Coordinates of C-alpha atoms and ligand atoms in Angstrom, one line a residue:
X1331 CA 67.2 -75.9 50.1
X1332 CA 66.5 -77.6 46.6
X1333 CA 69.8 -77.6 44.3
X1334 CA 69.8 -77.0 41.1
X1335 CA 72.5 -76.7 37.9
X1336 CA 71.9 -74.8 34.9
X1337 CA 74.0 -75.9 32.2
X1338 CA 74.8 -73.1 29.6
X1339 CA 73.9 -70.2 31.9
X1340 CA 76.3 -67.9 29.7
X1341 CA 73.2 -67.8 27.6
X1342 CA 70.6 -65.5 26.5
X1343 CA 67.9 -67.5 28.9
X1344 CA 70.6 -69.4 30.9
X1345 CA 71.9 -66.5 33.0
X1346 CA 68.1 -64.9 33.4
X1347 CA 67.5 -68.4 34.7
X1348 CA 70.2 -68.5 37.8
X1349 CA 69.7 -65.4 38.7
X1350 CA 66.0 -66.3 39.0
X1351 CA 66.5 -69.8 40.8
X1352 CA 69.2 -67.9 43.5
X1353 CA 66.6 -65.1 44.5
X1354 CA 64.0 -67.9 44.6
X1355 CA 66.4 -69.5 47.1
X1356 CA 67.5 -72.5 45.4
X1357 CA 71.5 -73.1 45.9
X1358 CA 72.3 -72.5 41.9
X1359 CA 75.4 -73.7 40.3
X1360 CA 75.8 -73.1 36.3
X1361 CA 78.1 -74.3 33.6
X1362 CA 79.5 -72.8 30.4
X1363 CA 82.0 -73.6 27.4
X1364 CA 81.6 -70.7 26.5
X1365 CA 80.9 -72.1 22.6
X1366 CA 78.3 -69.7 22.0
X1367 CA 81.2 -67.1 22.0
X1368 CA 83.0 -68.8 20.0
X1369 CA 80.9 -69.4 17.4
X1370 CA 79.6 -65.4 17.8
X1371 CA 83.3 -64.0 16.9
X1372 CA 83.5 -66.4 13.8
X1373 CA 80.5 -65.4 12.4
X1374 CA 80.6 -61.6 13.1
X1375 CA 77.6 -62.2 15.0
X1376 CA 78.5 -60.0 17.6
X1377 CA 75.5 -58.7 20.3
X1378 CA 74.0 -56.0 20.8
X1379 CA 74.0 -55.8 24.4
X1380 CA 76.4 -57.9 26.1
X1381 CA 77.5 -58.9 30.2
X1382 CA 80.6 -60.1 30.8
X1383 CA 82.1 -63.9 31.5
X1384 CA 80.3 -65.7 34.4
X1385 CA 82.9 -65.0 36.8
X1386 CA 82.7 -61.5 36.7
X1387 CA 78.4 -61.5 36.2
X1388 CA 77.7 -63.3 39.3
X1389 CA 80.0 -61.4 41.9
X1390 CA 77.8 -59.0 40.3
X1391 CA 75.1 -60.0 41.3
X1392 CA 75.6 -61.0 44.5
X1393 CA 77.3 -57.4 45.4
X1394 CA 72.8 -56.8 44.4
X1395 CA 71.4 -59.4 45.7
X1396 CA 73.4 -60.9 48.5
X1397 CA 73.4 -65.2 46.6
X1398 CA 76.2 -66.9 45.3
X1399 CA 75.9 -68.8 42.8
X1400 CA 78.6 -70.9 41.6
X1401 CA 80.6 -70.8 38.8
X1402 CA 82.2 -73.9 36.8
X1403 CA 83.2 -73.4 33.3
X1404 CA 83.4 -76.6 31.7
X1405 CA 82.0 -79.0 28.3
X1406 CA 78.8 -81.0 29.0
X1407 CA 79.4 -83.4 26.1
X1408 CA 82.9 -85.0 28.7
X1409 CA 82.5 -87.2 30.9
X1410 CA 85.5 -86.1 32.9
X1411 CA 83.8 -82.6 33.4
X1412 CA 80.0 -83.8 34.3
X1413 CA 80.1 -87.3 36.2
X1414 CA 82.5 -85.6 39.1
X1415 CA 79.8 -82.4 39.3
X1416 CA 76.6 -84.5 39.1
X1417 CA 77.7 -86.9 41.8
X1418 CA 79.1 -83.7 43.8
X1419 CA 76.7 -82.5 44.1
X1420 CA 73.3 -84.1 43.8
X1421 CA 71.0 -81.7 42.3
X1422 CA 67.2 -81.6 43.0
X1423 CA 67.1 -81.1 39.2
X1424 CA 69.3 -79.7 36.4
X1425 CA 68.3 -77.6 33.8
X1426 CA 70.1 -78.1 30.6
X1427 CA 70.2 -75.1 27.7
X1428 CA 73.8 -75.9 26.4
X1429 CA 72.9 -76.2 23.2
X1430 CA 74.0 -74.3 19.8
X1431 CA 70.6 -73.1 19.9
X1432 CA 70.9 -71.4 15.7
X1433 CA 69.2 -73.3 13.1
X1434 CA 71.1 -70.9 10.0
X1435 CA 74.5 -71.8 11.6
X1436 CA 73.9 -75.4 11.6
X1437 CA 72.4 -74.8 7.3
X1438 CA 75.6 -73.0 6.6
X1439 CA 77.5 -75.8 5.9
X1440 CA 79.2 -79.3 7.0
X1441 CA 81.5 -77.8 9.4
X1442 CA 78.8 -76.2 11.4
X1443 CA 76.9 -79.3 10.9
X1444 CA 78.4 -81.3 12.6
X1445 CA 79.1 -78.6 15.3
X1446 CA 75.9 -78.8 16.1
X1447 CA 75.1 -82.0 15.9
X1448 CA 78.0 -84.1 17.8
X1449 CA 77.1 -80.9 20.8
X1450 CA 74.0 -81.0 21.1
X1451 CA 73.4 -84.9 20.9
X1452 CA 76.8 -85.6 22.9
X1453 CA 75.7 -82.4 26.1
X1454 CA 72.3 -84.8 26.2
X1455 CA 73.6 -88.1 25.7
X1456 CA 76.3 -87.3 27.9
X1457 CA 73.8 -85.0 30.6
X1458 CA 72.2 -88.9 30.7
X1459 CA 74.5 -90.9 30.8
X1460 CA 75.5 -88.8 34.9
X1461 CA 72.6 -88.9 35.7
X1462 CA 72.3 -92.7 35.6
X1463 CA 75.3 -93.0 37.4
X1464 CA 75.9 -91.2 40.1
X1465 CA 71.7 -89.3 41.5
X1466 CA 69.2 -91.1 39.1
X1467 CA 66.3 -89.2 41.5
X1468 CA 67.8 -85.9 39.8
X1469 CA 64.9 -84.1 37.6
X1470 CA 66.3 -83.1 34.0
X1471 CA 64.7 -80.4 32.9
X1472 CA 65.9 -79.8 28.4
X1473 CA 64.9 -77.0 26.7
X1474 CA 63.3 -78.7 23.2
X1475 CA 61.6 -76.0 20.6
X1476 CA 57.6 -75.9 19.0
X1477 CA 60.2 -76.2 15.7
X1478 CA 60.3 -79.9 15.9
X1479 CA 56.6 -80.6 15.5
X1480 CA 56.8 -78.9 12.2
X1481 CA 53.6 -76.6 10.2
X1482 CA 51.0 -80.0 10.1
X1483 CA 48.1 -79.7 8.8
X1484 CA 46.4 -81.1 11.5
X1485 CA 46.6 -79.7 15.1
X1486 CA 49.6 -79.5 17.1
X1487 CA 49.0 -81.6 20.6
X1488 CA 51.5 -80.8 23.7
X1489 CA 53.7 -83.8 22.8
X1490 CA 52.4 -86.7 22.9
X1491 CA 49.4 -88.2 20.7
X1492 CA 46.5 -91.1 20.9
X1493 CA 47.1 -92.9 17.9
X1494 CA 44.1 -95.8 16.7
X1495 CA 45.5 -98.2 14.2
X1496 CA 43.4 -101.5 12.6
X1497 CA 41.2 -101.3 16.2
X1498 CA 44.2 -101.0 18.3
X1499 CA 44.8 -97.3 20.4
X1500 CA 48.4 -96.5 21.6
X1501 CA 49.6 -93.2 22.2
X1502 CA 53.1 -91.7 20.8
X1503 CA 55.3 -89.3 20.9
X1504 CA 53.6 -86.7 18.1
X1505 CA 54.5 -86.6 14.8
X1506 CA 57.8 -84.3 14.5
X1507 CA 59.8 -83.1 10.7
X1508 CA 61.6 -79.8 11.4
X1509 CA 63.0 -78.0 8.6
X1510 CA 66.7 -77.4 9.9
X1511 CA 69.4 -79.3 11.4
X1512 CA 69.6 -77.7 14.4
X1513 CA 66.1 -78.0 14.9
X1514 CA 66.3 -81.8 14.0
X1515 CA 68.8 -82.1 17.0
X1516 CA 66.0 -81.4 18.9
X1517 CA 64.0 -84.4 18.4
X1518 CA 67.2 -86.2 18.3
X1519 CA 67.6 -85.6 21.9
X1520 CA 63.6 -85.6 23.1
X1521 CA 64.2 -89.1 21.4
X1522 CA 67.6 -89.9 23.4
X1523 CA 65.7 -89.0 26.7
X1524 CA 62.1 -90.4 26.8
X1525 CA 64.3 -94.1 25.1
X1526 CA 66.0 -93.9 28.6
X1527 CA 63.5 -92.7 31.2
X1528 CA 61.6 -95.3 30.2
X1529 CA 64.9 -97.8 30.2
X1530 CA 66.5 -96.5 33.1
X1531 CA 63.0 -94.8 35.8
X1532 CA 64.1 -91.2 34.6
X1533 CA 62.8 -87.6 35.7
X1534 CA 62.3 -85.7 32.3
X1535 CA 60.7 -82.5 32.1
X1536 CA 61.0 -81.4 27.5
X1537 CA 59.6 -78.0 26.9
X1538 CA 58.7 -77.2 23.3
X1539 CA 59.7 -73.3 23.2
X1540 CA 58.8 -71.1 20.8
X1541 CA 61.4 -68.5 20.4
X1542 CA 61.7 -65.9 23.3
X1543 CA 61.8 -62.3 22.3
X1544 CA 62.6 -59.6 25.0
X1545 CA 65.6 -58.8 27.9
X1546 CA 64.4 -57.6 31.4
X1547 CA 63.8 -59.7 33.5
X1548 CA 63.2 -58.9 37.4
X1549 CA 67.4 -59.4 38.1
X1550 CA 68.1 -57.8 35.4
X1551 CA 66.5 -54.8 35.5
X1552 CA 68.6 -53.7 39.1
X1553 CA 71.7 -53.6 36.8
X1554 CA 72.4 -53.6 33.4
X1555 CA 75.3 -55.7 33.7
X1556 CA 72.5 -58.3 34.3
X1557 CA 71.3 -58.1 31.8
X1558 CA 71.3 -61.5 29.5
X1559 CA 72.9 -61.1 26.1
X1560 CA 71.3 -59.7 23.6
X1561 CA 71.5 -60.4 19.7
X1562 CA 69.0 -58.9 16.5
X1563 CA 71.9 -61.2 13.9
X1564 CA 71.0 -63.3 11.1
X1565 CA 72.5 -66.6 13.1
X1566 CA 71.9 -65.5 17.2
X1567 CA 68.8 -63.7 16.9
X1568 CA 65.6 -64.3 17.2
X1569 CA 63.1 -62.0 15.4
X1570 CA 61.2 -60.3 17.4
X1571 CA 64.0 -59.3 18.7
X1572 CA 65.4 -58.8 15.1
X1573 CA 62.7 -57.2 13.8
X1574 CA 62.5 -54.4 17.2
X1575 CA 66.8 -53.4 16.9
X1576 CA 66.1 -52.5 12.9
X1577 CA 63.3 -50.6 13.2
X1578 CA 65.6 -48.5 15.3
X1579 CA 68.1 -48.4 13.2
X1580 CA 65.9 -47.4 10.6
X1581 CA 66.5 -50.8 8.4
X1582 CA 63.1 -51.8 7.1
X1583 CA 62.0 -55.2 9.0
X1584 CA 62.9 -58.2 6.9
X1585 CA 59.9 -60.5 6.8
X1586 CA 61.0 -63.2 4.7
X1587 CA 58.8 -64.7 1.4
X1588 CA 55.4 -63.9 2.2
X1589 CA 55.5 -63.6 5.8
X1590 CA 52.6 -65.9 6.9
X1591 CA 54.9 -68.6 8.5
X1592 CA 52.8 -68.8 12.1
X1593 CA 54.7 -69.6 15.5
X1594 CA 54.1 -69.8 19.5
X1595 CA 56.2 -66.8 21.0
X1596 CA 56.8 -65.9 24.3
X1597 CA 58.2 -63.1 26.2
X1598 CA 61.5 -63.8 28.3
X1599 CA 60.2 -63.2 31.5
X1600 CA 57.5 -66.4 30.8
X1601 CA 60.1 -68.3 30.2
X1602 CA 61.9 -68.2 33.4
X1603 CA 58.2 -68.7 35.0
X1604 CA 57.4 -71.8 32.8
X1605 CA 61.1 -72.9 34.1
X1606 CA 60.1 -72.7 37.7
X1607 CA 57.0 -74.1 37.5
X1608 CA 58.4 -77.1 35.0
X1609 CA 61.0 -77.2 38.1
X1610 CA 58.0 -77.6 40.9
X1611 CA 57.0 -79.4 39.4
X1612 CA 58.6 -82.9 38.7
X1613 CA 57.5 -86.5 36.8
X1614 CA 57.2 -89.6 38.3
X1615 CA 60.2 -91.8 37.7
X1616 CA 60.5 -93.9 33.9
X1617 CA 57.8 -90.1 33.0
X1618 CA 58.6 -88.5 29.8
X1619 CA 56.3 -84.5 30.5
X1620 CA 56.0 -82.3 27.7
X1621 CA 54.9 -79.0 27.5
X1622 CA 54.3 -77.1 24.6
X1623 CA 56.0 -73.3 26.3
X1624 CA 54.4 -70.4 24.1
X1625 CA 51.7 -67.9 25.0
X1626 CA 50.4 -66.5 22.2
X1627 CA 50.4 -67.1 18.2
X1628 CA 51.4 -64.8 15.3
X1629 CA 52.6 -65.1 11.8
X1630 CA 55.5 -63.0 10.6
X1631 CA 53.4 -60.1 8.9
X1632 CA 51.8 -59.8 12.2
X1633 CA 54.7 -59.7 14.3
X1634 CA 56.5 -56.8 12.0
X1635 CA 52.8 -55.0 12.1
X1636 CA 53.0 -55.3 15.9
X1637 CA 56.2 -53.7 16.3
X1638 CA 55.1 -50.7 13.5
X1639 CA 52.7 -50.0 15.2
X1640 CA 54.6 -50.2 18.4
X1641 CA 57.2 -47.4 17.1
X1642 CA 54.1 -44.9 15.7
X1643 CA 53.7 -44.4 19.2
X1644 CA 57.1 -43.5 19.4
X1645 CA 57.0 -41.2 16.5
X1646 CA 59.6 -43.8 15.0
X1647 CA 58.7 -44.4 11.0
X1648 CA 59.3 -48.5 10.2
X1649 CA 59.4 -49.1 6.3
X1650 CA 58.1 -53.5 6.1
X1651 CA 60.0 -55.4 3.5
X1652 CA 59.5 -58.6 2.2
X1653 CA 63.0 -60.5 1.0
X1654 CA 63.6 -63.4 -0.4
X1655 CA 63.0 -66.8 1.9
X1656 CA 66.5 -67.6 2.9
X1657 CA 65.0 -71.2 4.3
X1658 CA 62.7 -74.0 2.9
X1659 CA 60.2 -73.3 4.6
X1660 CA 55.9 -73.2 4.7
X1661 CA 55.3 -69.7 3.9
X1662 CA 50.9 -70.1 4.5
X1663 CA 49.7 -72.9 6.1
X1664 CA 47.8 -74.4 8.6
X1665 CA 49.3 -73.7 12.7
X1666 CA 46.8 -74.3 15.7
X1667 CA 49.4 -75.7 18.4
X1668 CA 48.1 -76.5 22.0
X1669 CA 49.9 -75.1 25.2
X1670 CA 47.6 -75.7 28.4
X1671 CA 49.7 -77.2 30.2
X1672 CA 51.9 -74.7 32.1
X1673 CA 48.5 -72.6 32.4
X1674 CA 47.3 -75.9 33.9
X1675 CA 50.4 -75.2 36.5
X1676 CA 49.9 -71.9 37.1
X1677 CA 51.4 -69.7 33.9
X1678 CA 49.8 -65.9 34.2
X1679 CA 51.2 -64.6 30.7
X1680 CA 53.5 -61.7 30.1
X1681 CA 51.5 -61.5 26.7
X1682 CA 53.0 -59.1 23.5
X1683 CA 51.9 -55.4 23.9
X1684 CA 53.1 -51.7 23.0
X1685 CA 54.0 -50.8 26.1
X1686 CA 56.0 -54.6 26.1
X1687 CA 57.9 -53.9 22.8
X1688 CA 58.0 -50.3 24.0
X1689 CA 60.5 -50.8 26.9
X1690 CA 62.5 -53.5 25.1
X1691 CA 63.1 -50.1 22.7
X1692 CA 64.3 -48.4 25.6
X1693 CA 67.5 -50.3 25.9
X1694 CA 67.9 -51.0 22.3
X1695 CA 67.7 -47.2 21.7
X1696 CA 71.2 -46.2 23.3
X1697 CA 72.8 -48.1 20.6
X1698 CA 71.4 -47.8 18.0
X1699 CA 74.8 -46.9 16.4
X1700 CA 76.2 -50.3 16.5
X1701 CA 73.1 -51.6 15.1
X1702 CA 74.6 -53.6 11.7
X1703 CA 72.6 -53.3 9.0
X1704 CA 74.8 -56.9 6.7
X1705 CA 74.6 -58.4 10.4
X1706 CA 70.5 -57.8 11.0
X1707 CA 70.2 -59.5 6.9
X1708 CA 70.4 -63.3 6.0
X1709 CA 73.5 -64.5 5.4
X1710 CA 72.6 -68.4 5.4
X1711 CA 71.0 -70.0 2.5
X1712 CA 69.2 -73.0 3.7
X1713 CA 69.8 -74.7 -0.3
X1714 CA 72.5 -73.5 -2.1
X1715 CA 73.3 -75.0 -6.0
Ligands
NAD13 N1 66.2 -68.4 22.8 C1 64.9 -68.6 21.6 O1 64.2 -68.3 20.8 C2 65.1 -70.6 21.9 C3 63.7 -71.1 21.5 C4 63.5 -72.2 21.2 C5 64.1 -73.7 22.3 N2 65.8 -72.1 23.1 C6 66.6 -72.9 23.6 O2 67.1 -73.1 25.1 C7 68.0 -73.1 24.8 C8 68.5 -71.8 25.6 O3 68.9 -71.4 24.5 P1 69.8 -69.6 24.2 O4 68.9 -68.4 23.4 O5 70.0 -69.2 25.3 O6 70.7 -69.9 23.5 P2 72.8 -69.4 24.1 O7 72.9 -70.3 22.8 O8 72.3 -67.9 24.4 O9 72.6 -70.3 24.7 C9 73.0 -72.0 25.2 C10 74.8 -71.7 26.2 O10 75.4 -73.1 26.2 C11 76.6 -73.2 26.3 N3 76.6 -74.7 25.9 C12 76.8 -75.0 24.5 N4 77.0 -75.9 24.7 C13 77.8 -76.5 25.5 C14 79.1 -77.3 26.1 N5 78.9 -78.5 25.1 N6 79.3 -77.2 27.6 C15 79.0 -76.2 28.1 N7 78.0 -75.1 27.3 C16 77.7 -75.1 26.1 C17 76.6 -71.5 24.9 O11 78.2 -71.7 25.4 C18 76.0 -70.7 25.4 O12 76.1 -70.3 26.5 C19 69.2 -74.2 24.1 O13 68.6 -75.6 24.0 C20 68.2 -73.3 23.5 O14 67.6 -74.7 21.4 C21 65.7 -71.5 22.8

């Protein structure tokens, strides 16, 4: 039986991933320190759908699926917590979700930036050292982000680029220039992972993931109490989830600036498939594998139109509103990112069509009255004078 640890398993992606691995007959151990729930309370960013804490969720899961998930509460940045866990379990793989993932939160001010910086860098750094010391053959599967690359005026390669200079060539990490402190911590993580993979022969996969949308996976469809925590707010909500909630609540879809910002997106079910594929295809010792983890690219305007079209099928009228962009980012730019690595491993994507959007809406609509206009609008400006 393969043995996996999921770090950050109380989160949007970590919990469904834990259930998926358990159902695929992995021995699953999960970890969280509930940092996200604390930030949610501090920033008044209540989830629209919020599951119970991990102990209770794993009991519900076991009663329905008859698979055990071992729960540990602790901080991945704490060596006294991580060392004994890794030494005891000798995992085949560790999936590392345990970071502060909100770009707006990381741009709120010095204190929030410090929390993001310290938490994200130290959780990755500490995991690396626990693996080096106690289980050096473990495959580290790290969640990075497509935001590491920024929006360069050239094609985005899958992690690496061959550079020719003065007649000589060398393969380097693709140049990265992020547009938030959060995304910059992910760049620094990648550098740490690549340094230690080379230095200590570690096996690492770094997944450059685009914004995820959706709520349903095979397991969460079984019982509402197994749904992942679902946010639409400006701090933790991703854009598609937010647009769907705005549409249901009769709030105009808030397109930041010109709306030409283009990114690669994927359904939460595809996140599960991608990580399972990464786990089944580990790198060699000393190798850092990088995949661009998204399935289709859209501009913000195109996303808003997609949500509007799906709503028309349900006779829900939807307005779109261009509002001043709270972020500092290009609003019209070239974007062409490769993403063939995971398809080559067998990923068959679930693409964003009206049926997919309407299925998410079916869950949101029953909570329509709980959607707050204030939380759905941007509260954080990238630059304040
Ligand atoms: N959701 C997306 O669209 C998306 C896109 C690209 C990349 N990612 C990355 O995927 C990962 C998971 O994203 P998510 O949306 O599930 O985030 P999330 O905030 O919902 O989940 C992260 C979990 O990690 C926990 N955590 C944070 N620091 C911790 C620590 N030091 N010790 C223990 N637990 C800790 C949090 O409490 C939270 O439950 C993140 O690293 C994020 O940067 C997410």
